[in-house]
Amino acid sequence: MFFAYNASALGAGGIIERGPVTYTIPSLASVALAPTGGEGRSVVANYVSQELSFSHAETRVYGRQTGRGVDAQFTTSTYVFMKDVNIFGRITVAEMGSTVTSTRGFEGGDDHPFHIDIFYRDVRIDGKRVHPRLDAHLASLSRYDDLAKALVPSRKGGPDTRGALANRFDATPDELARLVAERKPVQGSLVGAIEGLDPAPRSPVIPVPGLGTVRFAELMLKPGRRRLNLIRVNFGLPQREGAMPIAFSLRNQDGPPGESLDDAPTGGSMTLGSGEGNGTPIEP
């Protein structure tokens, strides 16, 4: 038996649709770990485009073994760090970073524990400083199956926290419980609140008028595998099937006249600060 590592990290990438034209943001500071482990690193500095800029994006991955035989343990980790992020002049972040780490042996099935660290510094939306506050309860869940346990109604008569937890996944408790019971992938956010926004958003999907929606600390989770995106932006307005795309201004409605952009995004999405780390024992 041997162990196949799986880890990858990305500074930024995505696509932007402007009417019938699609533009590509290349996968920047992208790195993948060899299945046999080891280390990898990628750095991109001073990237500038109309859509996105940053002064530094750095990603690292590593996979290492400790112990031998039945005592062998395998650690897989990804690291992402970015500085001076600017998305269309609407969303800016001075610094942000994350690590996703898991350690496991040959035994234990597909649902091994993992650990995530995240930080943001000086996040602004339209110049207004906001603070993505992490949900400590959700961040403490170290396995996929821990999510299933957290969705079981309390029999002690205490406060029901399932609604707040399910809201992180933009679902009802019953909807999320069904997906987890079927061991399907789920997608949500580790952020419990965005302080500084008025009114406070009820969902982890935050609307940015004239740009689209943004989600911080997006977590994609399934048994034995997890991916964290520090920022995900979906551009444009939701379109009815068969409707013509609508181009709208990137500027605030009360901004100076003549500043609207005719080529504003009508669709597409962008991911920044993405990392995934896990691995799988392979039978001989």
Coordinates of C-alpha atoms in Angstrom, one line a residue:
M1 CA 0.0 0.0 0.0
F2 CA 1.2 3.5 -0.7
F3 CA -0.2 7.0 -0.3
A4 CA -1.2 9.4 -3.2
Y5 CA -1.1 13.1 -2.2
N6 CA -3.5 15.6 -3.7
A7 CA -3.0 19.3 -3.2
S8 CA -3.3 22.4 -5.3
A9 CA -3.4 26.2 -4.8
L10 CA -4.3 29.2 -6.9
G11 CA -3.8 32.9 -6.5
A12 CA -6.5 34.0 -8.9
G13 CA -8.4 33.0 -12.0
G14 CA -11.7 32.9 -13.8
I15 CA -13.8 34.2 -16.7
I16 CA -15.7 37.5 -17.3
E17 CA -18.5 37.7 -19.8
R18 CA -19.4 41.0 -21.4
G19 CA -22.4 40.4 -23.6
P20 CA -21.5 37.8 -26.2
V21 CA -17.7 38.1 -25.5
T22 CA -15.9 36.0 -22.8
Y23 CA -12.6 37.1 -21.4
T24 CA -10.2 34.8 -19.5
I25 CA -8.3 35.7 -16.3
P26 CA -5.4 33.2 -16.5
S27 CA -4.7 30.9 -13.5
L28 CA -2.2 33.0 -11.7
A29 CA 0.3 31.7 -9.0
S30 CA -1.0 28.2 -9.6
V31 CA 0.8 25.1 -8.2
A32 CA 0.0 21.4 -7.8
L33 CA 1.6 18.8 -5.6
A34 CA 3.1 15.6 -7.1
P35 CA 1.2 12.5 -6.1
T36 CA 4.4 11.3 -4.4
G37 CA 4.6 14.3 -2.1
G38 CA 7.3 16.9 -1.7
E39 CA 6.9 20.6 -2.1
G40 CA 5.9 23.2 -4.7
R41 CA 5.7 27.0 -4.8
S42 CA 4.5 29.7 -7.2
V43 CA 4.8 33.5 -6.9
V44 CA 3.3 36.3 -9.2
A45 CA 4.1 39.9 -8.4
N46 CA 2.5 43.2 -9.6
Y47 CA -0.3 41.8 -11.8
V48 CA -2.4 44.5 -13.3
S49 CA -5.5 44.4 -15.6
Q50 CA -8.7 46.3 -15.9
E51 CA -10.5 43.6 -13.9
L52 CA -8.0 42.6 -11.3
S53 CA -4.7 43.7 -9.7
F54 CA -2.5 42.7 -6.8
S55 CA 1.0 43.3 -5.7
H56 CA 1.8 39.8 -4.5
A57 CA 0.3 36.3 -4.8
E58 CA 2.1 33.3 -3.3
T59 CA 1.0 29.7 -3.1
R60 CA 2.7 26.7 -1.6
V61 CA 1.9 23.0 -1.3
Y62 CA 3.6 20.1 0.5
G63 CA 3.2 16.5 1.3
R64 CA 5.2 14.6 3.9
Q65 CA 5.3 11.3 5.7
T66 CA 6.2 10.6 9.3
G67 CA 6.6 7.2 10.8
R68 CA 6.7 3.8 9.0
G69 CA 4.5 0.8 8.5
V70 CA 1.3 0.8 10.4
D71 CA 2.4 4.0 12.2
A72 CA 2.9 6.0 9.1
Q73 CA 1.2 9.4 9.0
F74 CA 0.8 11.6 5.9
T75 CA 0.4 15.4 6.1
T76 CA -0.9 17.4 3.1
S77 CA -1.0 21.2 3.3
T78 CA -1.7 24.2 1.0
Y79 CA -0.9 27.9 1.7
V80 CA -2.1 31.0 0.0
F81 CA -1.1 34.6 0.6
M82 CA -2.1 37.8 -1.4
K83 CA -1.5 41.5 -1.0
D84 CA -3.1 44.7 -2.3
V85 CA -6.0 42.9 -4.1
N86 CA -8.3 45.1 -6.2
I87 CA -11.3 43.8 -8.1
F88 CA -12.7 46.3 -10.6
G89 CA -12.0 49.1 -8.0
R90 CA -15.0 47.9 -6.0
I91 CA -13.5 45.2 -3.7
T92 CA -10.1 45.7 -2.1
V93 CA -8.1 43.7 0.4
A94 CA -4.8 44.8 1.9
E95 CA -3.8 41.2 2.8
M96 CA -5.4 37.8 3.0
G97 CA -4.2 34.3 3.5
S98 CA -5.1 30.7 4.4
T99 CA -3.8 27.2 5.1
V100 CA -5.6 23.9 4.6
T101 CA -3.9 21.0 6.3
S102 CA -4.8 17.3 6.9
T103 CA -2.9 14.5 8.5
R104 CA -4.0 10.8 8.3
G105 CA -2.8 7.3 8.2
F106 CA -3.7 4.3 6.1
E107 CA -6.8 3.6 8.1
G108 CA -9.8 5.7 9.0
G109 CA -12.0 5.6 5.8
D110 CA -12.5 8.6 3.6
D111 CA -13.5 11.2 6.2
H112 CA -10.2 12.1 7.8
P113 CA -9.8 15.3 9.9
F114 CA -8.5 18.6 8.5
H115 CA -7.7 22.1 9.8
I116 CA -8.2 25.5 8.2
D117 CA -6.7 28.9 9.1
I118 CA -7.8 32.1 7.5
F119 CA -7.1 35.8 7.9
Y120 CA -8.2 39.1 6.2
R121 CA -6.8 42.5 6.7
D122 CA -8.4 45.8 5.7
V123 CA -11.3 44.6 3.4
R124 CA -13.3 47.3 1.7
I125 CA -16.4 47.2 -0.5
D126 CA -16.9 50.5 -2.4
G127 CA -14.4 52.1 -0.1
K128 CA -16.2 51.1 3.1
R129 CA -14.3 49.0 5.5
V130 CA -15.9 45.7 6.4
H131 CA -14.8 42.7 8.5
P132 CA -15.6 39.1 7.6
R133 CA -16.1 37.4 10.9
L134 CA -15.6 33.7 10.9
D135 CA -18.1 31.3 12.3
A136 CA -16.1 29.7 15.1
H137 CA -18.5 26.7 15.4
L138 CA -18.4 25.8 11.7
A139 CA -14.6 26.4 11.6
S140 CA -14.2 24.0 14.5
L141 CA -15.7 21.1 12.6
S142 CA -12.8 19.0 11.4
R143 CA -14.6 16.3 9.5
Y144 CA -17.4 16.1 6.9
D145 CA -19.4 13.8 9.3
D146 CA -19.1 16.5 12.1
L147 CA -21.4 18.6 10.0
A148 CA -24.0 15.8 10.0
K149 CA -23.8 15.6 13.9
A150 CA -24.2 19.3 14.2
L151 CA -27.4 19.2 12.2
V152 CA -29.1 16.7 14.6
P153 CA -31.8 18.5 16.7
S154 CA -30.9 19.0 20.3
R155 CA -32.8 16.9 22.8
K156 CA -31.8 19.0 25.8
G157 CA -34.1 21.9 25.1
G158 CA -31.3 24.3 24.4
P159 CA -31.2 26.9 21.6
D160 CA -31.4 25.5 18.1
T161 CA -28.2 26.4 16.3
R162 CA -29.0 24.4 13.1
G163 CA -30.6 27.4 11.3
A164 CA -27.5 29.6 11.7
L165 CA -25.3 26.7 10.6
A166 CA -27.4 25.9 7.5
N167 CA -27.5 29.6 6.6
R168 CA -23.8 29.4 6.0
F169 CA -24.6 27.0 3.2
D170 CA -27.5 29.1 2.0
A171 CA -30.0 26.3 2.7
T172 CA -32.5 25.2 5.3
P173 CA -31.5 22.7 8.1
D174 CA -33.5 20.0 6.4
E175 CA -32.0 20.6 3.0
L176 CA -28.5 20.6 4.3
A177 CA -29.1 17.5 6.5
R178 CA -30.4 15.6 3.5
L179 CA -27.3 16.4 1.4
V180 CA -25.0 15.4 4.2
A181 CA -26.9 12.2 4.9
E182 CA -26.4 11.3 1.2
R183 CA -22.7 12.3 1.5
K184 CA -23.0 14.7 -1.3
P185 CA -20.7 17.8 -1.8
V186 CA -21.9 20.9 -0.1
Q187 CA -20.8 24.5 -0.6
G188 CA -21.0 27.3 1.9
S189 CA -19.0 29.9 3.8
L190 CA -17.0 29.9 7.0
V191 CA -18.0 33.5 7.5
G192 CA -20.7 34.0 10.1
A193 CA -21.2 37.8 9.6
I194 CA -19.9 40.7 7.6
E195 CA -19.5 43.5 10.1
G196 CA -19.7 47.1 8.7
L197 CA -22.4 46.5 6.2
D198 CA -25.8 48.2 6.7
P199 CA -28.1 46.5 6.4
A200 CA -26.4 43.3 7.5
P201 CA -26.7 40.6 4.9
R202 CA -28.9 37.6 5.8
S203 CA -26.9 35.3 3.5
P204 CA -23.2 34.6 3.0
V205 CA -23.8 35.7 -0.6
I206 CA -23.2 39.5 -0.5
P207 CA -24.7 41.7 -3.3
V208 CA -22.4 44.4 -4.6
P209 CA -24.7 46.6 -6.7
G210 CA -23.4 47.1 -10.3
L211 CA -20.9 44.3 -10.0
G212 CA -22.5 41.1 -8.9
T213 CA -22.2 39.1 -5.6
V214 CA -19.2 38.2 -3.5
R215 CA -18.6 35.4 -1.0
F216 CA -15.8 35.3 1.5
A217 CA -14.2 32.1 2.9
E218 CA -16.1 29.8 0.5
L219 CA -15.9 26.2 1.6
M220 CA -16.4 23.3 -0.7
L221 CA -16.7 20.1 1.3
K222 CA -17.2 16.4 0.7
P223 CA -15.9 13.3 2.5
G224 CA -12.2 13.2 2.4
R225 CA -11.9 16.4 0.3
R226 CA -12.2 20.1 0.9
R227 CA -11.4 23.3 -0.9
L228 CA -11.3 26.9 0.5
N229 CA -11.7 30.0 -1.7
L230 CA -10.8 33.2 0.2
I231 CA -13.0 35.2 -2.3
R232 CA -15.4 34.2 -5.0
V233 CA -17.1 36.8 -7.1
N234 CA -20.0 36.1 -9.5
F235 CA -20.4 38.9 -11.9
G236 CA -23.5 40.4 -13.4
L237 CA -27.2 40.1 -12.6
P238 CA -29.1 36.7 -12.8
Q239 CA -30.5 36.4 -16.2
R240 CA -33.9 34.9 -17.2
E241 CA -33.6 32.1 -19.7
G242 CA -33.6 33.5 -23.2
A243 CA -33.2 37.2 -22.0
M244 CA -30.6 39.5 -23.5
P245 CA -27.6 40.3 -21.2
I246 CA -27.8 43.5 -19.3
A247 CA -24.7 45.7 -19.1
F248 CA -24.8 48.0 -16.1
S249 CA -22.5 50.5 -14.5
L250 CA -19.6 49.5 -12.2
R251 CA -19.8 52.8 -10.5
N252 CA -22.1 53.8 -7.6
Q253 CA -25.4 55.3 -8.8
D254 CA -24.5 58.6 -7.1
G255 CA -21.0 58.8 -8.7
P256 CA -19.9 61.4 -11.2
P257 CA -21.7 61.3 -14.5
G258 CA -20.0 59.8 -17.5
E259 CA -18.1 57.1 -15.5
S260 CA -20.2 54.1 -16.4
L261 CA -18.5 51.4 -18.4
D262 CA -20.3 50.0 -21.4
D263 CA -18.3 46.8 -21.2
A264 CA -19.2 46.1 -17.6
P265 CA -19.4 42.3 -16.8
T266 CA -22.8 40.6 -17.4
G267 CA -21.6 37.2 -16.2
G268 CA -18.8 34.9 -15.3
S269 CA -16.9 34.4 -12.0
M270 CA -13.5 34.9 -10.4
T271 CA -11.8 33.0 -7.6
L272 CA -9.0 34.3 -5.4
G273 CA -6.9 32.6 -2.8
S274 CA -8.0 29.0 -3.5
G275 CA -6.4 25.9 -1.7
E276 CA -7.2 22.2 -1.5
G277 CA -5.3 19.5 0.3
N278 CA -6.0 15.8 0.9
G279 CA -4.7 12.4 -0.1
T280 CA -5.8 8.8 -0.6
P281 CA -4.2 5.4 0.4
I282 CA -3.8 3.2 -2.6
E283 CA -3.9 -0.6 -2.4
P284 CA -1.0 -2.5 -4.0

